[in-house]
CSV table of C-alpha atoms in Angstrom, one decimal:
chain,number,residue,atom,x,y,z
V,47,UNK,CA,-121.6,144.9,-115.4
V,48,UNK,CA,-125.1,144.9,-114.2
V,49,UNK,CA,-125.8,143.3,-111.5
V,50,UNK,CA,-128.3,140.8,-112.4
V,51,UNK,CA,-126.4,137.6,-114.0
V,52,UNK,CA,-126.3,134.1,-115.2
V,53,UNK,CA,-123.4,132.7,-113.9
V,54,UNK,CA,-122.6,129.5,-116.1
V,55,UNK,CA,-120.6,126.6,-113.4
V,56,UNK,CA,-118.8,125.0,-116.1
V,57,UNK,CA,-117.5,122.4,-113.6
V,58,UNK,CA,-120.9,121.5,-113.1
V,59,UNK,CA,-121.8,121.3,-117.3
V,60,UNK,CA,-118.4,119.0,-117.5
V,61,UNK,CA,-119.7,117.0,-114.6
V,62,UNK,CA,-122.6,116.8,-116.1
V,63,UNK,CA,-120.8,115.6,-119.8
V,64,UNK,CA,-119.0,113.1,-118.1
V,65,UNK,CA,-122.1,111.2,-116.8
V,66,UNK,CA,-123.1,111.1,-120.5
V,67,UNK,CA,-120.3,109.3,-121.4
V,68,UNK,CA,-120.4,107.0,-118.5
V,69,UNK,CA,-123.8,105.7,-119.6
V,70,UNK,CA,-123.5,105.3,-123.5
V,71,UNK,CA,-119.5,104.2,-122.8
V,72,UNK,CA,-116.7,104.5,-125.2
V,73,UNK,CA,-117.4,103.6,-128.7
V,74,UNK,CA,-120.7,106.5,-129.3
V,75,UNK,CA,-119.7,109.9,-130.2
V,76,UNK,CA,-121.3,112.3,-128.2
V,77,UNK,CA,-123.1,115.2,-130.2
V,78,UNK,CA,-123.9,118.2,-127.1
V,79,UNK,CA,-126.8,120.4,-128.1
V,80,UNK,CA,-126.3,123.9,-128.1
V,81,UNK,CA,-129.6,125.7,-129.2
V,82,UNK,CA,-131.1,128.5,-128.0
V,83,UNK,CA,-127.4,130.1,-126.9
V,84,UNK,CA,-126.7,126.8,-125.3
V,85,UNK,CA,-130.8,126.4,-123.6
V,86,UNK,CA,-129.9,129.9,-122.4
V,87,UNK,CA,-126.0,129.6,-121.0
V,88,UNK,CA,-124.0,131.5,-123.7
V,89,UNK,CA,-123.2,129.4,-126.4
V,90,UNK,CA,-119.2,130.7,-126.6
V,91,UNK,CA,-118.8,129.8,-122.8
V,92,UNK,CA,-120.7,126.6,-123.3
V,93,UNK,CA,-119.1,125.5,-126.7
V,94,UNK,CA,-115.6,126.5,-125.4
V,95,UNK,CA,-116.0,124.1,-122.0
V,96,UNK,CA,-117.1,121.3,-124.4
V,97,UNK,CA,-114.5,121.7,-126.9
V,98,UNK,CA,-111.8,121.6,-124.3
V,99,UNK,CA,-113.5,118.8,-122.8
V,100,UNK,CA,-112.5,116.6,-125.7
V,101,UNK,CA,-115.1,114.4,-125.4
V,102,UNK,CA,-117.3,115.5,-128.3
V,103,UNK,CA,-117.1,115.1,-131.6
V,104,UNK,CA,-119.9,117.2,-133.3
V,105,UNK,CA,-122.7,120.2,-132.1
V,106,UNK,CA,-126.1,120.5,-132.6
V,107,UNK,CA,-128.3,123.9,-133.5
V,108,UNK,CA,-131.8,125.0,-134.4
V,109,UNK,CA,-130.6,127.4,-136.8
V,110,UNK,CA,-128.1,128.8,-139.2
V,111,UNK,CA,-127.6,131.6,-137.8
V,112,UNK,CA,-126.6,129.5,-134.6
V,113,UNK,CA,-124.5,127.4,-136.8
V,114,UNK,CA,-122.7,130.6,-138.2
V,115,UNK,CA,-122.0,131.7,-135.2
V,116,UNK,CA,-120.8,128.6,-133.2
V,117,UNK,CA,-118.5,128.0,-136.5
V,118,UNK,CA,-116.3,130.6,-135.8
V,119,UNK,CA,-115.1,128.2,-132.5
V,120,UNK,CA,-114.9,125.2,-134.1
V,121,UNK,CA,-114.3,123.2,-137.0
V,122,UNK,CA,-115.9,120.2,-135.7
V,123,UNK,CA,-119.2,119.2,-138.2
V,124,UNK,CA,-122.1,121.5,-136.7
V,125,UNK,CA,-125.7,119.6,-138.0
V,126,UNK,CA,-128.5,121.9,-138.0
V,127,UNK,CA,-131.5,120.0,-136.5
V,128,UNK,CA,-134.8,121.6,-137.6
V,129,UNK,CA,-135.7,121.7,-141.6
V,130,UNK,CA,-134.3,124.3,-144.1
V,131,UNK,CA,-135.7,125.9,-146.8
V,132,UNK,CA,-133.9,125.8,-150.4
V,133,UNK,CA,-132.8,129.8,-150.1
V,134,UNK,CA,-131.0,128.5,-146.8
V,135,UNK,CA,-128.7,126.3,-148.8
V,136,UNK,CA,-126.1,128.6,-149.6
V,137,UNK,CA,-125.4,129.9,-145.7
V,138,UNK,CA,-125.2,126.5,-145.0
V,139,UNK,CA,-122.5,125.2,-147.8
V,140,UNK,CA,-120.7,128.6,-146.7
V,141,UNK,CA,-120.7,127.8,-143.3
V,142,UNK,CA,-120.2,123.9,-143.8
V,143,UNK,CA,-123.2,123.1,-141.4
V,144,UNK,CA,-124.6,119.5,-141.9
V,145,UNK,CA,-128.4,119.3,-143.4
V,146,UNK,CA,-131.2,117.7,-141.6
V,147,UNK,CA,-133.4,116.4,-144.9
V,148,UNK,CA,-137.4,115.7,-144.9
V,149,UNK,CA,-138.1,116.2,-148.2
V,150,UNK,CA,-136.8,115.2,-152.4
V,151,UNK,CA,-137.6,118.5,-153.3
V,152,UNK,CA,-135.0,120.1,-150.6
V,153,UNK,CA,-132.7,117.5,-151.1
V,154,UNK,CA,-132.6,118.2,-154.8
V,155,UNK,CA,-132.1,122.0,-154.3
V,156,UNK,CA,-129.7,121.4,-151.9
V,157,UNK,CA,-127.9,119.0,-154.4
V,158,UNK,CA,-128.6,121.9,-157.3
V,159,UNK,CA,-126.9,124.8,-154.7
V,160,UNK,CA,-123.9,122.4,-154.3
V,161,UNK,CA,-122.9,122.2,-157.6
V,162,UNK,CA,-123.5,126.0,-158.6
V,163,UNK,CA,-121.0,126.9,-155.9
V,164,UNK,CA,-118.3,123.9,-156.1
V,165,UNK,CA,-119.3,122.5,-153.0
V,166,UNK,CA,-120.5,119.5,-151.4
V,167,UNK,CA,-123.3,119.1,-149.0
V,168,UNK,CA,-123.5,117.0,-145.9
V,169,UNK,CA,-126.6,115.8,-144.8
V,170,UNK,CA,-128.4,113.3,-142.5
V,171,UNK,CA,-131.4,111.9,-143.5
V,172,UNK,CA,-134.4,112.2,-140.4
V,173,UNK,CA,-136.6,109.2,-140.4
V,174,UNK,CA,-140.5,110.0,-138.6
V,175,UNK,CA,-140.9,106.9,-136.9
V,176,UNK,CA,-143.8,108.2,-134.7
V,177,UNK,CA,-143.0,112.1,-133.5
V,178,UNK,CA,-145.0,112.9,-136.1
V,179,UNK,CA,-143.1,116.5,-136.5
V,180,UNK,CA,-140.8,116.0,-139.7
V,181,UNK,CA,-139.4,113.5,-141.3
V,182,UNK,CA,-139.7,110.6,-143.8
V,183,UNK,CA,-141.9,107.8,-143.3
V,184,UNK,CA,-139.8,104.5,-142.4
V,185,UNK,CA,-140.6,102.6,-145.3
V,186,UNK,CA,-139.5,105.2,-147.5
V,187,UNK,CA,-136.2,105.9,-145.9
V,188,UNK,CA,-134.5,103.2,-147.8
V,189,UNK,CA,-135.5,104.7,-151.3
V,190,UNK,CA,-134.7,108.0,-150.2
V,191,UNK,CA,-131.2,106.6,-149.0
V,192,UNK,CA,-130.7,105.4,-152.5
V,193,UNK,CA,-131.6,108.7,-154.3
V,194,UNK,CA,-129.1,110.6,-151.8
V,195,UNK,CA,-126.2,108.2,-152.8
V,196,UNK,CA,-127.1,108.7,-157.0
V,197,UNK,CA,-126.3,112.5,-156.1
V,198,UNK,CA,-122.8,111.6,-154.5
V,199,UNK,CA,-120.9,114.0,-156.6
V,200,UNK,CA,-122.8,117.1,-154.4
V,201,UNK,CA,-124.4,115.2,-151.6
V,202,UNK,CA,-122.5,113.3,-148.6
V,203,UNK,CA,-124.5,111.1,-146.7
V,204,UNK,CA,-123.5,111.9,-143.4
V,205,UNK,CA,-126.2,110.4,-141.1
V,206,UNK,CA,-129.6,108.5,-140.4
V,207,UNK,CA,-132.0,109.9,-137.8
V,208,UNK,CA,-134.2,110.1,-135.5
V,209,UNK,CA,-136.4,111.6,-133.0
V,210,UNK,CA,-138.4,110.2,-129.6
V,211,UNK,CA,-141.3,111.4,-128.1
V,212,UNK,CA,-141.9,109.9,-125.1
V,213,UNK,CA,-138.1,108.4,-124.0
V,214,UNK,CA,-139.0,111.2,-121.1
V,215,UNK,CA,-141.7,108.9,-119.8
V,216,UNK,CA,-141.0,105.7,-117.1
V,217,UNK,CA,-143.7,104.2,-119.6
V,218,UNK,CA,-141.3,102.8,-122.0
V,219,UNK,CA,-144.0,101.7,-124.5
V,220,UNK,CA,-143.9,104.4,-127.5
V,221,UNK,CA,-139.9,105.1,-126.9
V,222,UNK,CA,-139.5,101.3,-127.4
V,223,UNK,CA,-141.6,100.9,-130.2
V,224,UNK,CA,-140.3,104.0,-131.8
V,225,UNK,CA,-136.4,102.3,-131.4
V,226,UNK,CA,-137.7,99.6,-132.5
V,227,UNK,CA,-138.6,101.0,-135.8
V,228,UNK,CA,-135.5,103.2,-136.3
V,229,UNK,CA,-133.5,99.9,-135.5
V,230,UNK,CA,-135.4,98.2,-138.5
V,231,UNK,CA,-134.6,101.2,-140.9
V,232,UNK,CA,-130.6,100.9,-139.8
V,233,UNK,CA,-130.7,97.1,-140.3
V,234,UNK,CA,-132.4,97.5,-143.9
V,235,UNK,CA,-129.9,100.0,-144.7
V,236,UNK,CA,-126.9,97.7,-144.3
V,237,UNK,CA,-128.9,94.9,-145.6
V,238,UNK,CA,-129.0,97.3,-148.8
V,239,UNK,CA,-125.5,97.8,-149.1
V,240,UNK,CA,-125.6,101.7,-148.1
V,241,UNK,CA,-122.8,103.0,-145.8
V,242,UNK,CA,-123.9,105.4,-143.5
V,243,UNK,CA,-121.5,106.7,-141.4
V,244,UNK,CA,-123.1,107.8,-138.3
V,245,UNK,CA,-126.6,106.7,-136.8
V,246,UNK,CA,-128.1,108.5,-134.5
V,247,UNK,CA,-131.4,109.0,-132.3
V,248,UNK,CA,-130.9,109.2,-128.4
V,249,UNK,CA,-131.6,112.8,-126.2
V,250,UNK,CA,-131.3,113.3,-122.4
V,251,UNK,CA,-134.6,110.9,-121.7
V,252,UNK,CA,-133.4,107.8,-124.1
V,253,UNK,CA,-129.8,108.5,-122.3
V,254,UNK,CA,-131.1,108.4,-118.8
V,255,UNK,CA,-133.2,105.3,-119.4
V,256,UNK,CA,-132.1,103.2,-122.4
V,257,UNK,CA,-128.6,104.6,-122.9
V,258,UNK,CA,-127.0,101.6,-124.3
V,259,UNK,CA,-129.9,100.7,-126.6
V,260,UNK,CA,-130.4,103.7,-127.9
V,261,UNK,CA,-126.8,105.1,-128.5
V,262,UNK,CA,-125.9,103.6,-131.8
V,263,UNK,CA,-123.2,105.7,-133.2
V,264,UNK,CA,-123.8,108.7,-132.1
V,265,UNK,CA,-126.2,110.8,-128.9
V,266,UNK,CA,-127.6,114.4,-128.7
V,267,UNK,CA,-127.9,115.2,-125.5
V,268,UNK,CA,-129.5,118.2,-124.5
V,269,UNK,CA,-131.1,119.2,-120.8
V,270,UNK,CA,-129.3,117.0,-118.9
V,271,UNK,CA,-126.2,118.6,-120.0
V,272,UNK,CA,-127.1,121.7,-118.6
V,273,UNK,CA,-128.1,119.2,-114.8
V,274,UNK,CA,-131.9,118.6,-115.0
V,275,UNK,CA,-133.8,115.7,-116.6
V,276,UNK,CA,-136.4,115.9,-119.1
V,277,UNK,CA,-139.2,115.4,-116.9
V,278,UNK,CA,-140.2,115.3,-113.4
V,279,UNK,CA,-140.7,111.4,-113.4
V,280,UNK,CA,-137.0,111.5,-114.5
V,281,UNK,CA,-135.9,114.2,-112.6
V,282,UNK,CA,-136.7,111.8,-109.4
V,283,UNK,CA,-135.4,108.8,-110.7
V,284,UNK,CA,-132.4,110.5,-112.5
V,285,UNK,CA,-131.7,114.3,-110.8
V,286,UNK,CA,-129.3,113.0,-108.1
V,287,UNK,CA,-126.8,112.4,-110.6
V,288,UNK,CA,-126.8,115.7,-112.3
V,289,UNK,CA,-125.8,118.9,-111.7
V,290,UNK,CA,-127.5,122.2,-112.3
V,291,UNK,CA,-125.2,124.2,-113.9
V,292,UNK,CA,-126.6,127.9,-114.2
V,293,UNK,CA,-127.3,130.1,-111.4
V,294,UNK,CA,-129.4,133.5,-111.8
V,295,UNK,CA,-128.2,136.0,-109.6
V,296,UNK,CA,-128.5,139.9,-108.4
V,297,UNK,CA,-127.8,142.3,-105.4
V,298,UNK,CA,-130.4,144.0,-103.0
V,299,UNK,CA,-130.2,147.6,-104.4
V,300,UNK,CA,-132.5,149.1,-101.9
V,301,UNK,CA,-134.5,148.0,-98.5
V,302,UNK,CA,-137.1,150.1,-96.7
V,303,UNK,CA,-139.4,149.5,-94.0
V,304,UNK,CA,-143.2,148.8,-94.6
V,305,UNK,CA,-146.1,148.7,-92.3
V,306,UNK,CA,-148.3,145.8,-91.7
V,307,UNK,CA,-151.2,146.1,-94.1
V,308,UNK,CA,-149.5,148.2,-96.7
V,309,UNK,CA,-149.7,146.9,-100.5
V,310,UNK,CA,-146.2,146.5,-102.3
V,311,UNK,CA,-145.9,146.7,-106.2
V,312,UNK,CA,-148.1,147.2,-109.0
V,313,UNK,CA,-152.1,146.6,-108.2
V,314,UNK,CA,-151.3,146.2,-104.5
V,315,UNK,CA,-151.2,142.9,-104.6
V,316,UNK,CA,-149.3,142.1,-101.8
V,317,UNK,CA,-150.5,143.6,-98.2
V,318,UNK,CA,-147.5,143.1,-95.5
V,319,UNK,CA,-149.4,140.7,-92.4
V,320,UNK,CA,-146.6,142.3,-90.4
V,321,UNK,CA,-144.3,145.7,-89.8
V,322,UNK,CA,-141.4,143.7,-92.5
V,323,UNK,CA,-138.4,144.9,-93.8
V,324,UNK,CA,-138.7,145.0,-98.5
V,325,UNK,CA,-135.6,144.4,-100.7
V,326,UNK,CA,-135.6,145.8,-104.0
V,327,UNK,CA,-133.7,143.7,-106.4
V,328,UNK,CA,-132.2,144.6,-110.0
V,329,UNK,CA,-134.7,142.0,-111.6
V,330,UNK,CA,-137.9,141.2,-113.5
V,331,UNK,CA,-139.7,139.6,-116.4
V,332,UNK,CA,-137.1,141.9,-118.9
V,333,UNK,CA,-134.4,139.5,-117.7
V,334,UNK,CA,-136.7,136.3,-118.1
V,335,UNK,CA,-138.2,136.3,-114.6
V,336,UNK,CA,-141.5,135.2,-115.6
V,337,UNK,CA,-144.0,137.5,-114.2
V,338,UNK,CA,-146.4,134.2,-114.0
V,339,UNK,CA,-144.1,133.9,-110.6
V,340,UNK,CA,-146.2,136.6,-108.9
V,341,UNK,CA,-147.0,135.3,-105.8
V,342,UNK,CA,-145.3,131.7,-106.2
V,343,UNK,CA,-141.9,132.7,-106.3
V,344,UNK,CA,-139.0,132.7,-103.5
V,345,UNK,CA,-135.3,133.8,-103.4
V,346,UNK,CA,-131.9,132.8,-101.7
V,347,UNK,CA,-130.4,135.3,-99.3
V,348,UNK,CA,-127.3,134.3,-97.2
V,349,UNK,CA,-128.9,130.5,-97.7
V,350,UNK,CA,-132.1,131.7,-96.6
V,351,UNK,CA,-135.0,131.6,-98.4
V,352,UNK,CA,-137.4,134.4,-98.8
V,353,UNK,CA,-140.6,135.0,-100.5
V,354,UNK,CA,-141.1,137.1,-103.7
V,355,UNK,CA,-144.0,139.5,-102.9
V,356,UNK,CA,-145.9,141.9,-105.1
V,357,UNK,CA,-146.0,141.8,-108.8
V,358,UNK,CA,-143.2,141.0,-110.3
V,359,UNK,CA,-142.5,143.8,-112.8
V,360,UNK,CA,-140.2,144.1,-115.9
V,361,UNK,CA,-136.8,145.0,-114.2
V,362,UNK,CA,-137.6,144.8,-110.3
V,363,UNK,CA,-138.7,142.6,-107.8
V,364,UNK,CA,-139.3,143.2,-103.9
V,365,UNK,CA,-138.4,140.2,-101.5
V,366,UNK,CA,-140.0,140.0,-97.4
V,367,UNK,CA,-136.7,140.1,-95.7
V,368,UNK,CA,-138.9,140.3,-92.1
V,369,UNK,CA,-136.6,141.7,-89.7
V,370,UNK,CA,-133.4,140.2,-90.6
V,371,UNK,CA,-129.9,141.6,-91.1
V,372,UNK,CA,-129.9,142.3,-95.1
V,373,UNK,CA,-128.1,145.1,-96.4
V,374,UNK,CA,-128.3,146.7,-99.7
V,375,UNK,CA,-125.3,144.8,-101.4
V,376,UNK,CA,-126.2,141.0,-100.7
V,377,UNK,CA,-126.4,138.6,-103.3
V,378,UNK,CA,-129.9,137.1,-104.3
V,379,UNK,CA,-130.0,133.7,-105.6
V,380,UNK,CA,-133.3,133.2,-108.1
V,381,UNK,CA,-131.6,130.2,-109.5
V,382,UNK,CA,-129.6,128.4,-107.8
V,383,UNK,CA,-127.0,125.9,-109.2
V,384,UNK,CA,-128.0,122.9,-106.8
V,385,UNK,CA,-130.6,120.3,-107.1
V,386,UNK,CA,-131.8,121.2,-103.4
V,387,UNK,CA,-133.0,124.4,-103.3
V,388,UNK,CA,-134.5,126.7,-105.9
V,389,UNK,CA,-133.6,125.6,-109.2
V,390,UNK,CA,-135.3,125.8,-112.7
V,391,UNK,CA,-137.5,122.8,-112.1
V,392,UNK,CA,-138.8,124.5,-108.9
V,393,UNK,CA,-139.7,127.5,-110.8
V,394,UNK,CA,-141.1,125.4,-113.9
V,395,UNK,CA,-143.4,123.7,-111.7
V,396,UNK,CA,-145.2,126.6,-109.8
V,397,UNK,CA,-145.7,127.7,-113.3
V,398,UNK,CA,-147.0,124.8,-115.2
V,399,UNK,CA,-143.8,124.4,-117.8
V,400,UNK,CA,-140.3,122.7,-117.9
V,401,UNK,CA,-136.7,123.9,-117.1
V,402,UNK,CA,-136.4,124.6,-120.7
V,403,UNK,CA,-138.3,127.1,-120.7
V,404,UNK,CA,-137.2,129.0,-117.9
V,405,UNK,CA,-133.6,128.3,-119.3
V,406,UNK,CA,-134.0,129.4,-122.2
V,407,UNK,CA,-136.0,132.7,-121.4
V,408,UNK,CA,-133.3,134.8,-119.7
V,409,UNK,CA,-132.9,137.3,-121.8
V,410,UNK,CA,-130.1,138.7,-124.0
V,411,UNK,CA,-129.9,141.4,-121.4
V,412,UNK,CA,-128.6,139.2,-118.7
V,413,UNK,CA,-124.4,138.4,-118.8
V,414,UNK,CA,-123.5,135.3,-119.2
V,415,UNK,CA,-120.5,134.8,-116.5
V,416,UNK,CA,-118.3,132.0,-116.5
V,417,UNK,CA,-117.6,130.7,-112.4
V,418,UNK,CA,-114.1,129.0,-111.7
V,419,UNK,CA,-114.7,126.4,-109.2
């Protein structure tokens, strides 16, 4: 095995799943979302820790093809959460994932695949009430409820959603006037007679701040399953009671002595101010180490910190070690699994982006590697 790896604390995920639970309480499923290989932790080890958990009782995926995949684990309902096209519809019935509908004319393919091939199609109907990215307008979720129960010999009606925009924000404005809205649809639903089984809207920020409002039958959380808040106004307020569960890790492969003023990596960025000791590590923008870091960037050594000097390039990156005892061998933290030290929000920040993104970046390439507590 290389190396360079993400290694996935699973005690720290399940910690993390718990303190989801203990804000929405008992009655709300709990829906974990596992896109994007599980926002970059290996969806199998991910999956597999939630499963045995047994405190969900459904996934969530961008994709098919993530739906296919995560299907071979589980026969819990997987829903899909972006839009499909009508050619999708058969992988979909194969691989009994639940629909996320926008649209009559999808819904009525869908409804048209289902009875070619025998089956019946599960979907949740999303409901725009101010995202503005997909969905059906509020006052038109109620007719398009109806025209999903006429099709009930091919179409389940499985759920009514929702999407925030802002519950990542202390300025509960929008988020409230967008639950206030979604609350409305629900109410009108009943009030028409139409049984929809589970109801649901809330991700990490409507969890962290509104959890009980906002739960309703069911809550996708995402990021703060994986220890970090949405944002950095939540990460303050919220951050001490997650924990980070993915640390990116490597070995010093080779250390040499450099001179003060000589430049180290590509372009010479760097000049040492001092006779330093380098460390070559196994890393670079090919794993996911955004070369944006150039410059900004530090790693863990024996609990140390140490900068990141000279360009960072695709599969190596050199560390100022000064004059201390590091030997070819050590382990290099880049991410570490705690809140207090270098974790994906300290790297998001020097770079202008979100935890996500640094997440879900490190590449294929890298193992995933599960770590027993």
């Amino acid at each position: 095995m290389r190396p360079t790896r993400a290694e996935i604390h699973v005690e720290n995920f399940l910690h993390n799943l718990r303190c989801v639970r203990s804000k929405i309480g008992e009655r709300a499923q709990i829906m974990p979302i596992v896109k994007a290989n599980a926002y970059g932790h290996g969806l199998e080890i991910i999956a597999r820790a939630a499963l045995e958990s047994q405190q969900i009782g459904y996934f969530g995926v961008a994709t098919e093809e993530e739906g296919a995949r995560l299907r071979r684990l589980t026969l819990l309902p997987i829903l899909v959460l972006t839009g499909v096209l009508p050619d999708e519809a058969d992988v979909f019935l194969r691989h009994q994932l639940d629909f996320t509908i926008t649209d009559r004319e999808t819904l009525h393919a869908i409804a048209s695949r289902a009875r070619a091939t025998g089956a019946r199609a599960r979907v949740h109907l999303k409901v725009d009430t101010g995202m503005r990215r997909m969905g059906v307008e509020p006052e038109d979720a109620i007719p398009f409820l109806r025209e999903i129960v006429s099709l009930h010999e091919s179409i389940e009606l499985v759920g009514l959603a929702t999407h925030f925009a802002t519950s990542d924000e202390l300025d509960q404005t929008f988020f409230r006037r967008q639950l206030g809205a979604f609350d409305t649809v629900v109410r009108e639903a009943k009030g028409a007679g139409i049984s929809i089984p589970l109801v649901h809207a809330a991700n990490s920020g409507a969890i962290l701040q509104l959890p009980k409002e906002s739960a309703f039958d069911m809550v996708r959380p995402g990021i703060m399953l994986y220890g970090y808040a949405p944002s950095l106004e939540l990460q303050e307020k919220f951050g001490a009671e997650l924990q980070p569960a993915l640390g990116l890790v490597s070995t010093v492969v080779f250390k040499k002595r450099v001179k003060a003023g000589e430049g180290v990596s590509y372009n010479l960025r760097w000049h040492a101010s001092r006779n330093t000791q380098i460390a070559t590590v196994p890393i670079g923008y090919g794993d996911g180490y955004p070369r944006l870091l150039t410059g900004r960037a530090e790693a863990m050594i024996h609990g140390k910190r140490y900068p990141v000097v000279g360009t960072i390039c695709m599969d190596q990156v050199m560390i100022d070690v000064g004059d201390d005892d590091v030997k070819t061998g050590d382990i290099v933290y880049f991410i570490t699994p705690t809140r207090d030290a270098t974790n994906a929000w300290t790297l998001a920040r020097e770079i202008g982006t979100i935890p996500y993104e640094i997440l879900t970046g490190i590449a294929a390439r890298v193992p995933r590697v599960e770590v027993n507590p």
